[in-house]
Amino acid sequence: MQPTTILSKNANKSWWYNIVTHLTFYVLLFILAGIALGIFNPPLAVKMEPLGKNFVEIIKLFINPIIFLTIVLGISSIGNLKKVGRIGIKALLYFEVVTTFALFIGVAIALIFQPGKIDKSGLPIGDASKYTSNPNAHFDWIKFLQSNLTLQVLFAAIIFGIILNYSKYRLPVIHFLGKISHYVFTALKWFMYLAPVGAFGGMAFTIGKFGVKTLIPLAKLMGCVYLTCILFIFLILGTILRYYKINIWHYLKNIKDEILIVLGTSSSEAALPSVMKKLEKMGCSKSVVGLVIPTGYSFNLDGTSIYLSMAVIFIAQLYNVPLSAGELVMIILILMLTSKGAAAVTGGGFIILSSTLAALHKIPLEGLAFLLGVDKFMSEARAITNLIGNGAATLVIAKSENEFKEL
């Protein structure tokens, strides 16, 4: 699959020709057009919401079939079930360590730059009652597992792949699923040409509905979130990748289309199917990609972890609530567990923030209302960092398991 180029035979063309026939160019162009429309004609921009929303919803239709096919074919190709188990355990350990780093760096930057030390009288206030009405609200892991179809498909694919390894019909089934996988990825390839339209709709709606003016009072918080995500990507992930002899700039260049799609749609899921294919093209085995990426989208939310930790400190600073070293550690420990399910439930981030604040019995829950107005503008940073983090995890696991072919 090559969703990155519209015309494939352009190797001998001019540099300008190569740019204007590349999907990245059109995604970026349409994002800028969406921003312009949101600024100059907000009512019309808001009406563009279906373009972005429907694009993401259709992409989501590809996710579970691709996960199922990739994992089943991957496990079947490995043949060694002990290795499959080792990859899974190694991935989960990696997720926990790296997301804990994300939480620590989020708390540290918030304490250093103090984004909450501002006058809250002029801040945009949203209605946070549905998150704060029940002070005893907590994140329900049973509901998380029941509502997370991706994890259910992941588990089903692993079980089916294991059974298939022992079946006498293994080869014909693999051949059949291989054909299905080819058709699914071909359909995705053609649909990805609509990515610029989806990015345009998502960005136009965001700017048109929430407005650039809402950013001004909370610009310090937004700046801290984006700064922290950038530092995390290049310092933490960059160092980890360098240890495995992978250049982070080379990696980011390979997934630039997916980064722009996430920027336009504010959804890391919009890029999940195509980033899986990109990682295979970079050299990761199908089995590692199939096991790590779907699991990572539930348990390796680096950007979300950064945002959640900074949001708690921000609200504490907004209300001049001092936090002891023990309370800071408690915040990190709570978020280490609850942040894993933030992406599975609508409003999950605010539910987790509400439960964390309730557990501390010290920071006012109504502080969430100040975040609602600008949360959408910070979702891009979270989603892009989640995407980059999951891809980096896949590269690391593939390298450590000798499941990476240098291209």
PDB file of N, CA, C and O in Angstrom, residues 219 305 347 353:
ATOM      1  N   ALA A 219      -3.304  30.265  27.035  1.00  0.00           N
ATOM      2  CA  ALA A 219      -2.181  30.037  26.118  1.00  0.00           C
ATOM      3  C   ALA A 219      -0.983  29.428  26.833  1.00  0.00           C
ATOM      4  O   ALA A 219      -0.245  28.621  26.268  1.00  0.00           O
ATOM      5  N   SER A 305      -1.186  10.837  28.860  1.00  0.00           N
ATOM      6  CA  SER A 305      -0.588  10.828  30.205  1.00  0.00           C
ATOM      7  C   SER A 305       0.016  12.187  30.540  1.00  0.00           C
ATOM      8  O   SER A 305      -0.144  12.690  31.661  1.00  0.00           O
ATOM      9  N   GLY A 347     -15.204  11.202  26.547  1.00  0.00           N
ATOM     10  CA  GLY A 347     -15.001  12.016  27.743  1.00  0.00           C
ATOM     11  C   GLY A 347     -14.150  11.320  28.784  1.00  0.00           C
ATOM     12  O   GLY A 347     -14.117  11.735  29.941  1.00  0.00           O
ATOM     13  N   LEU A 353      -9.721  12.569  35.128  1.00  0.00           N
ATOM     14  CA  LEU A 353      -9.339  13.740  35.902  1.00  0.00           C
ATOM     15  C   LEU A 353     -10.251  13.911  37.109  1.00  0.00           C
ATOM     16  O   LEU A 353      -9.797  14.198  38.229  1.00  0.00           O
TER      17      LEU A 353
END
